[in-house]
Amino acid sequence: MDNMTPVLEVKNISKDFFGNQVLKNINFSMEKGEILGLVGENGAGKSTLMKILFGMNEIAETGGYGGSFFLDGKEAKFTSPFDALDAGIGMVHQEFSLLPDFTTTENIVLNREDRKKSSVLSDIFGNRLDTIDRKAMEKNAIEAINKLGVDLDEDMLVSQMPVGHKEFTEISRELSRVGMKLLILDEPTAVLTESEAETLLMTMKKLSRGGISIIFITHRLHEIMEVCDKILVMRDGVIVSNLDKDKTSIPEITKAMVGREVKGGEGNKEGRDIEKLPDVMKIEHLWVNMPGEIVRDFSISVKKGEILGIGGLAGQGKLGIPNGIMGLYPAGGKVTFEDKEVKLNNPDWCIKNGLAFVSEDRRGVGLLLDESLEWNVTFTAMQAQNKYLKPILGGLIKWRDQKAIEEATNKYIKELQIKCTSSKQKAKALSGGNQQKVCLAKAFALEPKLLFVSEPTRGIDVGAKALVLEALKKANKENGTTIVMVSSELEELRSICDRIAIITDGKVEGILPASSSSEEFGALMISAGKALKKETEK
Amino acid sequence: MKGNLLSGKKAGTFLLNNMVPIMFIVIGGIGIVFSGFSGTAIMNEMMTRLSRNSFLVISLLIPIMAGMGLNFGMTLGAMAGQIGLIFITEWGIVGIPGMVLAAIISTPISILLGWWCGKILNLAKGREMVTSYIIGFFVNGIYQLVVLFMMGSIIPIKSEILLPRGYGIRNTVNLIGIRKCLDNLIPLKIAGVSIPLATFILIALLCVFILWFKKTKLGQDMRAVGQDMEVAREAGIKVEETRIISIIISTVLAGYGMIIYLQNMGTLNTYNSHNQIGMFSAAALLVGGASVDKANIRNVFLGVILFHLMFYVAPYAGKNLIGEAQLGEYFRVFVSYGVITLALVMYEMRKKREGREKGEMLAEAQKEAK
Amino acid sequence: MKKEIAQSSVKEKIKGFIDSFGWPRLIIAGFLLLLFLVAPLGGISILTSISDVLMRFGMNSIMVLAMVPMIHSGCGLNFGLPLGIISGLLGGTLSMQFGFTGGVSFLVAILITVFFGTLFGWAYGVLLNKVKGGEMMIATYVGYAAVSFMCIMWLLLPYSNPQMVWGYKGTGLRTTISTEGYYLHILSDFLKIKIGNLEIPTGALLFFAFFAFLMWAFLHTKTGTAMTAVGSNPTFAKASGINVDRTRTLSVIMSTVLGGIGILAYQQAFGFIQLYMGPFYMALPAVSAILIGGASVNKASIPNVIIGTLLFQGIVTMTPSVMNSLIHTDMSEVIRIIASNGMILYALTRKSEAK
């Protein structure tokens, strides 16, 4: 094979989801044995790009992609991940794809088990009745494990493994494939302990020396600096920098990731002096066990009447904060609201005492999809605050007041410009943006003193986004509602918040006024500070 | 010291894991004492019941392996087997050839029913058991339609197994032609206990088949599908097809099992024999220490012995204890349903607990990372 | 252009109607209609048939109504109905044992039923909360286990009313006990209307209407609304401050009590209390009736109950007589088994409902 032919060459790849451009003119190439670091904020387009390379069905189902890519000089046209596997691409996803009651070996060779000679029955009924050859399977598995160079017990059940070993099992599975040449690792270190992560980085280097190319996606920049040869930085669907490891530094990467040289950094410039405002909620040492978004030790004071932003990368725990306080996931610590101690793990108490929550999980938590808008908007207020009810027999029976319900719903439909056929329409029939407005209406109907909103603009179109943010601002200004807004979109936070707390590893990394520059936030977010410190320590 | 503590803990978990079988050993023991049966009588009865029921119970194993729970749809196979028996009785084919022919007739019917049942169960993932249970009722309706109305009118049947009105099969069909022909094929009697050796050989062959099947590619795929359908699918295993095959195998085996069962009984209750088979087989398996998602051959034999021991002695024990045989009969029915209920509840609760533990483990792992 | 749109929308509406109604229901409704149309050919009086259907409606409708609360709260189809029926059996037999007669015996029976229904329903509800997701299979076996346990109890409990116990030994309840002299036809004969061949059991219908009204009203209260929301999306309900487990338990209690009252209404018309294995298969007809009426595994309404019971009982009454008179064969049992279980299968396999 010609040494000059790159293992992977991506030419002009672009992709849109129904008009929403998520990838534009992606061009890059990789040599044999190269490790390519891929960084970028959430939503920068990394996952979509990987899905294209891996031939995921989702891409074809949403209209395919533009441009092309070449493996060893041959154009690749994958119709399913199996084509990608055949072509020598392996991918390890963030979520483990392992069978708990199978051993390491069984998982590594899953559906590629070695078979013994066929028996009479398999001649008649097909080769699925061949007996499998455990010895050969074990040999192959051990071979793959050795290639990876880690200490992995081939007979251990996955359910008994520490997290790191699961990760290694997944990688071994990819390595055990014949002709494996490009390995995609999607945030493999996110769930690992520090020592496990070290081991992984070492094995990656070993693999690359063995001629396997690796695309490494991570948020931890020091890891990138440690192992990568080249670094691609993505932002808003384009590659903003293609850097050489030896000629760059963490600050430069950080800047490329978040630093958009846009019109004067769109911070909130209303310049309210919130320092003088009294505290309305005091959160001390909060912990929340929300899988994937664990909060460890979170403390902050929320000022009365402010809009507090909470940002941070995915998985760092920012979503756990409102979910924990509002009683949706087990939580502990001390939270005081208006001098009363908040009863944790008790949604009823929270709502009755003037808290409200717009969940990030609209369909799962936020809505009664099968019920009418009327129900969706008024249900919570009805149950927690006895609104929209008519007492019968001196209050013995609390009858639903259909008229009041309709009036309230129509009021919010008008106010928030919810597009629907009537207040009787089912919530599932609305578009994402309108569903989000219904969730807001539900919260407003509670007339809360403090409102948590979690990812209010996730997955909704631009028009609805502006409306939702506007409605929040208005509630804050006109009704004096204190708002705590959790979002992955820094720019969105900066546009409406007074100050923004950045969460890393379940703790406050820092609090900055919204007018601070993107770089400052970026540095907090990717804990570049930490990483730098570490490097100097070394 | 530490070893002692550990073994103590081990004994505790052993007791907990084997709660049901231990309970039945106790019940059975008490029952034996009060029933007043001699050892030989009980041994004889147990031999008969073991040979009669084991094959049917084994047919439940493969769907459990594929994660589809207890296949209450095994009654479909039982009905197919009965149709085979009706035909050989009509044609007057007796003895082992009759049984073989009945099995041959039942096979395509079982395959068809099993395939359809598997298809339906693929539409009802997550509630396979209740669906297979209702499928049993539904197909029972079809079976009655065929046997009670089509046989003799559309399907040519002439012999005296027809109802006097000229179509439809009688309520009981005498299987004198094949009665105990397998059980008595190789006569063996040890210390007054007659052992149906040929039947046991057949059951042993089936066990070998099951053990071999677990080692095949298909068996491995079923175990994979049973653990996590999505992971199996990502690995390229045809999940739906694999699930359907597991139901087909179970249905076909249940058909053969029913034929063996009825050759021992000697009479076919055309409209009743199959109805309770699913329940009794499931209960026996669970009594043997199996759960909805884990079962093996040891559970089958232990379960059949313990369950049927209880079943056999309960009425007599009831009679001798309270002077009411009926009481013992109701007791054994209650225990059968009770044990299934208990097993289902324990299974669902464990599933929930595991989900919770997963979250806690994650939290723990993250704490350690810190 | 506009016309085209109108036409296509009419088409879509019809299609939407069929989709939402479901083809099995249409087949069953069509079949029943056909039976009524051909009935005169066999010399069957339509009016008598209607009377029969109405009588059976009065007997069975409350047991079908008992399905509603549990479906609303997301516990699925109540295959554990026999548990409720047992509380009704206890109510009926105890009332007779205590020596109440006539209308009073019926009232006392209801009171005792409510007591036991609440007790059993509470325990049953607590159990079902522990097995969320697997309710239906476990409900089935809880019902069976309860029935077989009560078989033992019927033998052992110290009943002594000579109308109820076995004559030859003086203990143990009989398999069937006549309600004559107690509450036989207490509802059916109340304000009964008789016009020629047409008989309307007004009392029984009013009795059902009363409970249907209570159910309707309950679903319009705050608690009823919460119950529906719990069934629709338990996480949403939790986030709104609802105690999901308690709401589910309440629904199970309601279902169980209604099942008990349902069997009392059945007994007064039927004339007998059926003990022992009597309640064993009583859940399936009620389940399929409400499904035939248009309910699904997680949605049900009062009209579903009424339509479903009428259709189901219509088939049960009409098929034997029509079949017998036309083709001199009684295929009705077979048709009933296939239709009712087919309906349940259809509901269980609907994709949108499989969670």
Coordinates of C-alpha atoms in Angstrom, one line a residue, chain B:
Chain B
M1 CA -12.7 -16.7 62.2
K2 CA -13.1 -14.8 59.0
G3 CA -13.7 -18.0 57.1
N4 CA -16.5 -18.9 59.6
L5 CA -18.1 -15.6 59.1
L6 CA -17.9 -15.9 55.3
S7 CA -19.3 -19.4 55.3
G8 CA -22.1 -18.2 57.6
K9 CA -23.0 -15.5 55.2
K10 CA -22.8 -18.0 52.3
A11 CA -25.2 -20.3 54.1
G12 CA -27.5 -17.3 54.5
T13 CA -27.5 -16.5 50.8
F14 CA -27.9 -20.1 50.0
L15 CA -31.0 -20.3 52.1
L16 CA -32.4 -17.1 50.6
N17 CA -31.7 -18.2 47.1
N18 CA -33.2 -21.6 47.6
M19 CA -36.1 -20.5 49.7
V20 CA -38.8 -22.0 47.5
P21 CA -37.3 -25.5 47.1
I22 CA -36.5 -25.7 50.9
M23 CA -40.1 -24.7 51.7
F24 CA -41.3 -27.5 49.5
I25 CA -39.0 -30.0 51.0
V26 CA -40.6 -29.1 54.3
I27 CA -44.2 -29.2 53.0
G28 CA -43.5 -32.5 51.2
G29 CA -41.9 -34.0 54.3
I30 CA -44.9 -33.1 56.5
G31 CA -47.2 -34.4 53.7
I32 CA -45.4 -37.7 53.5
V33 CA -45.7 -38.3 57.3
F34 CA -49.4 -37.5 57.4
S35 CA -50.4 -39.2 54.1
G36 CA -49.5 -42.6 55.5
F37 CA -48.0 -43.8 52.2
S38 CA -45.3 -46.4 52.1
G39 CA -41.9 -45.5 50.6
T40 CA -42.4 -47.8 47.7
A41 CA -45.8 -46.3 46.8
I42 CA -44.3 -42.8 46.9
M43 CA -41.3 -43.9 44.9
N44 CA -43.6 -45.5 42.3
E45 CA -45.7 -42.5 42.0
M46 CA -42.7 -40.1 41.8
M47 CA -41.2 -42.3 39.0
T48 CA -44.4 -42.1 37.0
R49 CA -44.8 -38.3 37.5
L50 CA -41.2 -37.6 36.8
S51 CA -41.3 -39.5 33.5
R52 CA -44.7 -38.0 32.6
N53 CA -43.9 -34.3 33.3
S54 CA -40.2 -33.7 32.8
F55 CA -40.3 -33.4 29.1
L56 CA -43.0 -30.7 29.2
V57 CA -41.1 -28.7 31.9
I58 CA -37.9 -28.8 29.9
S59 CA -39.7 -27.2 27.0
L60 CA -39.9 -24.0 29.1
L61 CA -36.1 -23.7 29.3
I62 CA -35.3 -22.2 26.0
P63 CA -37.6 -19.1 26.0
I64 CA -36.2 -18.3 29.5
M65 CA -32.8 -18.4 28.0
A66 CA -33.9 -15.9 25.4
G67 CA -35.2 -13.6 28.1
M68 CA -38.9 -14.1 27.3
G69 CA -39.9 -15.4 30.7
L70 CA -42.2 -18.4 31.3
N71 CA -43.7 -19.4 28.0
F72 CA -47.3 -19.9 29.0
G73 CA -47.9 -20.3 25.3
M74 CA -46.5 -23.9 25.6
T75 CA -50.2 -24.9 25.6
L76 CA -50.1 -24.3 21.9
G77 CA -47.6 -27.2 21.5
A78 CA -49.8 -29.3 23.8
M79 CA -52.7 -28.7 21.5
A80 CA -50.6 -29.6 18.5
G81 CA -49.6 -32.9 20.2
Q82 CA -53.2 -33.7 21.0
I83 CA -54.2 -33.2 17.4
G84 CA -51.5 -35.6 16.4
L85 CA -52.9 -38.2 18.9
I86 CA -56.4 -37.7 17.6
F87 CA -55.3 -38.6 14.1
I88 CA -53.3 -41.7 15.0
T89 CA -56.3 -42.9 17.1
E90 CA -58.5 -42.3 14.1
W91 CA -56.2 -44.2 11.8
G92 CA -55.7 -47.0 14.4
I93 CA -51.9 -46.8 14.4
V94 CA -50.7 -48.2 17.7
G95 CA -47.6 -48.5 19.8
I96 CA -44.3 -46.7 19.2
P97 CA -45.1 -46.1 15.5
G98 CA -48.3 -44.4 16.6
M99 CA -46.4 -42.1 18.9
V100 CA -43.8 -41.3 16.3
L101 CA -46.5 -40.5 13.8
A102 CA -48.3 -38.3 16.3
A103 CA -45.1 -36.5 16.9
I104 CA -44.5 -36.0 13.2
I105 CA -48.1 -34.7 12.7
S106 CA -47.7 -32.3 15.6
T107 CA -44.4 -30.8 14.4
P108 CA -45.6 -28.6 11.5
I109 CA -48.6 -27.5 13.6
S110 CA -46.3 -26.6 16.5
I111 CA -43.9 -24.8 14.2
L112 CA -46.7 -22.7 12.7
L113 CA -48.3 -21.9 16.0
G114 CA -44.9 -21.2 17.6
W115 CA -43.9 -18.9 14.7
W116 CA -47.1 -16.9 15.0
C117 CA -46.8 -16.8 18.8
G118 CA -43.3 -15.5 18.5
K119 CA -44.4 -12.8 16.0
I120 CA -47.1 -11.6 18.4
L121 CA -44.6 -11.7 21.4
N122 CA -42.2 -9.5 19.4
L123 CA -45.0 -6.9 19.3
A124 CA -45.4 -7.1 23.0
K125 CA -41.9 -6.8 24.3
G126 CA -41.7 -6.3 28.0
R127 CA -45.1 -8.0 28.6
E128 CA -44.3 -11.4 27.0
M129 CA -45.7 -13.5 29.8
V130 CA -49.2 -12.0 30.1
T131 CA -49.4 -12.0 26.3
S132 CA -48.3 -15.6 25.9
Y133 CA -50.8 -16.4 28.6
I134 CA -53.7 -14.8 26.6
I135 CA -52.4 -16.4 23.4
G136 CA -53.0 -19.7 25.1
F137 CA -56.6 -18.8 25.7
F138 CA -57.0 -17.5 22.2
V139 CA -55.6 -20.5 20.5
N140 CA -57.7 -22.7 22.7
G141 CA -60.7 -21.1 21.0
I142 CA -59.3 -21.9 17.6
Y143 CA -58.5 -25.5 18.8
Q144 CA -62.1 -26.0 19.8
L145 CA -63.3 -24.6 16.5
V146 CA -61.1 -27.2 14.7
V147 CA -61.6 -30.2 16.9
L148 CA -65.2 -29.6 17.9
F149 CA -66.7 -28.4 14.6
M150 CA -64.3 -29.1 11.7
M151 CA -63.3 -32.6 12.6
G152 CA -65.7 -34.9 11.0
S153 CA -67.3 -32.2 8.9
I154 CA -64.4 -30.7 7.0
I155 CA -61.5 -32.8 8.2
P156 CA -62.3 -36.5 7.4
I157 CA -62.7 -38.4 10.7
K158 CA -64.9 -41.4 10.9
S159 CA -64.2 -43.7 13.8
E160 CA -66.1 -43.8 17.1
I161 CA -64.0 -41.0 18.6
L162 CA -66.6 -38.7 16.9
L163 CA -69.5 -37.4 18.8
P164 CA -72.8 -39.1 18.0
R165 CA -74.0 -36.0 16.1
G166 CA -71.5 -36.8 13.3
Y167 CA -68.8 -34.2 13.8
G168 CA -66.6 -33.0 16.6
I169 CA -64.4 -35.2 18.8
R170 CA -65.7 -36.7 22.0
N171 CA -64.8 -35.3 25.4
T172 CA -62.5 -38.2 26.1
V173 CA -60.5 -40.2 23.7
N174 CA -59.2 -43.5 24.8
L175 CA -55.6 -43.8 23.9
I176 CA -55.5 -47.5 24.6
G177 CA -53.4 -48.1 21.4
I178 CA -50.4 -46.2 22.8
R179 CA -51.1 -46.5 26.5
K180 CA -47.8 -46.7 28.3
C181 CA -46.2 -48.1 25.2
L182 CA -43.1 -46.0 25.8
D183 CA -43.0 -46.4 29.5
N184 CA -43.2 -50.2 29.2
L185 CA -40.9 -50.5 26.2
I186 CA -37.9 -51.5 28.4
P187 CA -39.5 -53.0 31.5
L188 CA -37.4 -52.5 34.6
K189 CA -38.4 -53.0 38.2
I190 CA -36.1 -52.3 41.1
A191 CA -37.2 -53.1 44.7
G192 CA -40.9 -53.0 43.7
V193 CA -40.5 -49.7 41.9
S194 CA -41.1 -49.9 38.2
I195 CA -39.0 -47.5 36.2
P196 CA -40.1 -46.4 32.8
L197 CA -36.6 -46.6 31.4
A198 CA -37.3 -45.8 27.7
T199 CA -39.1 -42.6 28.7
F200 CA -36.2 -41.6 30.9
I201 CA -33.8 -42.4 28.0
L202 CA -35.8 -40.0 25.9
I203 CA -35.7 -37.3 28.6
A204 CA -32.0 -37.8 29.0
L205 CA -31.6 -37.4 25.2
L206 CA -33.5 -34.1 25.4
C207 CA -31.3 -33.0 28.3
V208 CA -28.2 -33.7 26.1
F209 CA -29.9 -31.7 23.3
I210 CA -30.5 -28.8 25.7
L211 CA -26.9 -28.9 26.9
W212 CA -25.6 -29.1 23.4
F213 CA -27.9 -26.3 22.3
K214 CA -26.5 -24.0 24.9
K215 CA -23.1 -24.4 23.2
T216 CA -24.3 -23.6 19.7
K217 CA -24.1 -20.3 18.1
L218 CA -27.8 -20.0 18.2
G219 CA -27.8 -20.8 22.0
Q220 CA -25.2 -18.1 22.5
D221 CA -27.2 -15.6 20.5
M222 CA -30.3 -16.4 22.6
R223 CA -28.4 -15.8 25.8
A224 CA -27.2 -12.5 24.4
V225 CA -30.7 -11.5 23.3
G226 CA -32.0 -12.5 26.7
Q227 CA -29.7 -10.1 28.4
D228 CA -30.0 -7.0 26.3
M229 CA -31.8 -6.9 23.0
E230 CA -30.2 -3.6 22.0
V231 CA -26.7 -4.7 22.6
A232 CA -27.3 -7.9 20.7
R233 CA -28.9 -6.0 17.8
E234 CA -25.8 -3.7 17.6
A235 CA -23.6 -6.7 17.4
G236 CA -25.6 -7.8 14.4
I237 CA -27.6 -10.6 16.0
K238 CA -31.1 -10.9 14.5
V239 CA -33.0 -10.3 17.6
E240 CA -36.6 -10.8 16.4
E241 CA -35.7 -14.0 14.5
T242 CA -33.8 -15.4 17.5
R243 CA -36.8 -14.8 19.8
I244 CA -39.2 -16.4 17.3
I245 CA -36.9 -19.5 17.0
S246 CA -36.8 -19.9 20.8
I247 CA -40.6 -19.9 20.9
I248 CA -40.8 -22.4 18.0
I249 CA -38.4 -24.8 19.7
S250 CA -40.4 -24.5 23.0
T251 CA -43.7 -25.1 21.2
V252 CA -42.4 -28.2 19.3
L253 CA -40.9 -29.7 22.4
A254 CA -44.1 -29.0 24.4
G255 CA -46.0 -31.0 21.6
Y256 CA -43.7 -34.0 22.1
G257 CA -43.9 -33.6 25.8
M258 CA -47.7 -33.7 25.7
I259 CA -47.6 -36.9 23.6
I260 CA -45.4 -38.5 26.2
Y261 CA -47.6 -37.2 29.0
L262 CA -50.7 -38.6 27.4
Q263 CA -49.3 -42.0 26.6
N264 CA -48.7 -42.4 30.3
M265 CA -52.2 -41.2 31.2
G266 CA -53.8 -43.4 28.6
T267 CA -56.8 -41.1 27.9
L268 CA -57.1 -37.7 26.3
N269 CA -59.5 -35.2 27.8
T270 CA -59.9 -33.5 24.4
Y271 CA -61.0 -30.1 25.8
N272 CA -59.2 -30.0 29.1
S273 CA -55.9 -31.9 29.1
H274 CA -53.9 -29.0 27.7
N275 CA -55.4 -26.2 29.8
Q276 CA -53.6 -26.6 33.0
I277 CA -50.3 -27.9 31.5
G278 CA -48.7 -24.5 31.2
M279 CA -49.5 -23.6 34.8
F280 CA -48.3 -26.9 36.2
S281 CA -45.1 -26.9 34.3
A282 CA -44.3 -23.4 35.2
A283 CA -45.0 -24.0 38.8
A284 CA -42.9 -27.2 38.9
L285 CA -40.0 -25.3 37.3
L286 CA -40.2 -22.5 39.8
V287 CA -40.5 -24.9 42.7
G288 CA -37.2 -26.3 41.5
G289 CA -35.5 -23.0 42.3
A290 CA -35.7 -21.4 38.8
S291 CA -36.7 -17.8 38.3
V292 CA -38.3 -16.0 35.4
D293 CA -34.9 -15.3 33.9
K294 CA -32.7 -18.1 35.0
A295 CA -33.5 -21.8 34.8
N296 CA -31.5 -25.0 34.2
I297 CA -32.0 -28.8 34.0
R298 CA -31.4 -29.3 37.7
N299 CA -34.3 -27.0 38.5
V300 CA -36.5 -29.1 36.2
F301 CA -35.9 -32.4 38.0
L302 CA -35.8 -31.1 41.5
G303 CA -39.0 -29.0 40.7
V304 CA -40.9 -31.9 39.2
I305 CA -40.1 -34.2 42.2
L306 CA -40.9 -31.6 44.9
F307 CA -43.9 -30.1 43.2
H308 CA -45.5 -33.4 42.4
L309 CA -44.7 -34.9 45.8
M310 CA -46.7 -32.1 47.3
F311 CA -49.4 -32.5 44.7
Y312 CA -49.6 -36.3 45.3
V313 CA -49.6 -36.3 49.1
A314 CA -51.6 -33.2 49.9
P315 CA -55.1 -34.6 49.5
Y316 CA -54.3 -37.7 51.6
A317 CA -52.6 -35.6 54.2
G318 CA -55.5 -33.3 54.2
K319 CA -57.9 -36.3 54.7
N320 CA -55.8 -37.8 57.5
L321 CA -55.3 -34.4 59.2
I322 CA -58.6 -32.8 59.0
G323 CA -60.7 -35.5 57.5
E324 CA -61.3 -33.6 54.3
A325 CA -59.5 -34.7 51.2
Q326 CA -61.0 -31.8 49.3
L327 CA -59.1 -29.5 51.6
G328 CA -55.8 -31.0 50.5
E329 CA -56.8 -30.6 46.9
Y330 CA -57.6 -27.0 47.3
F331 CA -54.4 -26.6 49.2
R332 CA -52.3 -27.9 46.4
V333 CA -54.0 -25.7 43.9
F334 CA -53.4 -22.7 46.1
V335 CA -49.8 -23.6 46.5
S336 CA -49.3 -23.9 42.8
Y337 CA -50.7 -20.5 42.1
G338 CA -49.0 -19.1 45.2
V339 CA -45.6 -20.2 44.1
I340 CA -45.9 -18.7 40.7
T341 CA -47.1 -15.4 42.2
L342 CA -44.2 -15.4 44.6
A343 CA -41.7 -16.1 41.9
L344 CA -43.1 -13.4 39.7
V345 CA -43.1 -10.8 42.5
M346 CA -39.6 -11.7 43.5
Y347 CA -38.4 -11.4 39.9
E348 CA -40.0 -7.9 39.4
M349 CA -38.7 -6.7 42.7
R350 CA -35.2 -7.9 41.9
K351 CA -35.3 -6.2 38.5
K352 CA -36.2 -2.9 40.2
R353 CA -33.5 -3.3 42.8
E354 CA -30.9 -4.0 40.2
G355 CA -31.9 -0.8 38.4
R356 CA -31.5 1.2 41.6
E357 CA -28.2 -0.5 42.4
K358 CA -26.8 0.5 39.0
G359 CA -27.4 4.1 39.8
E360 CA -25.8 3.7 43.2
M361 CA -22.8 2.0 41.8
L362 CA -22.3 4.8 39.3
A363 CA -22.4 7.3 42.1
E364 CA -20.0 5.2 44.1
A365 CA -17.6 5.0 41.1
Q366 CA -17.7 8.7 40.6
K367 CA -17.0 9.3 44.3
E368 CA -14.0 7.1 44.1
A369 CA -12.8 8.9 41.1
K370 CA -12.7 12.0 43.2

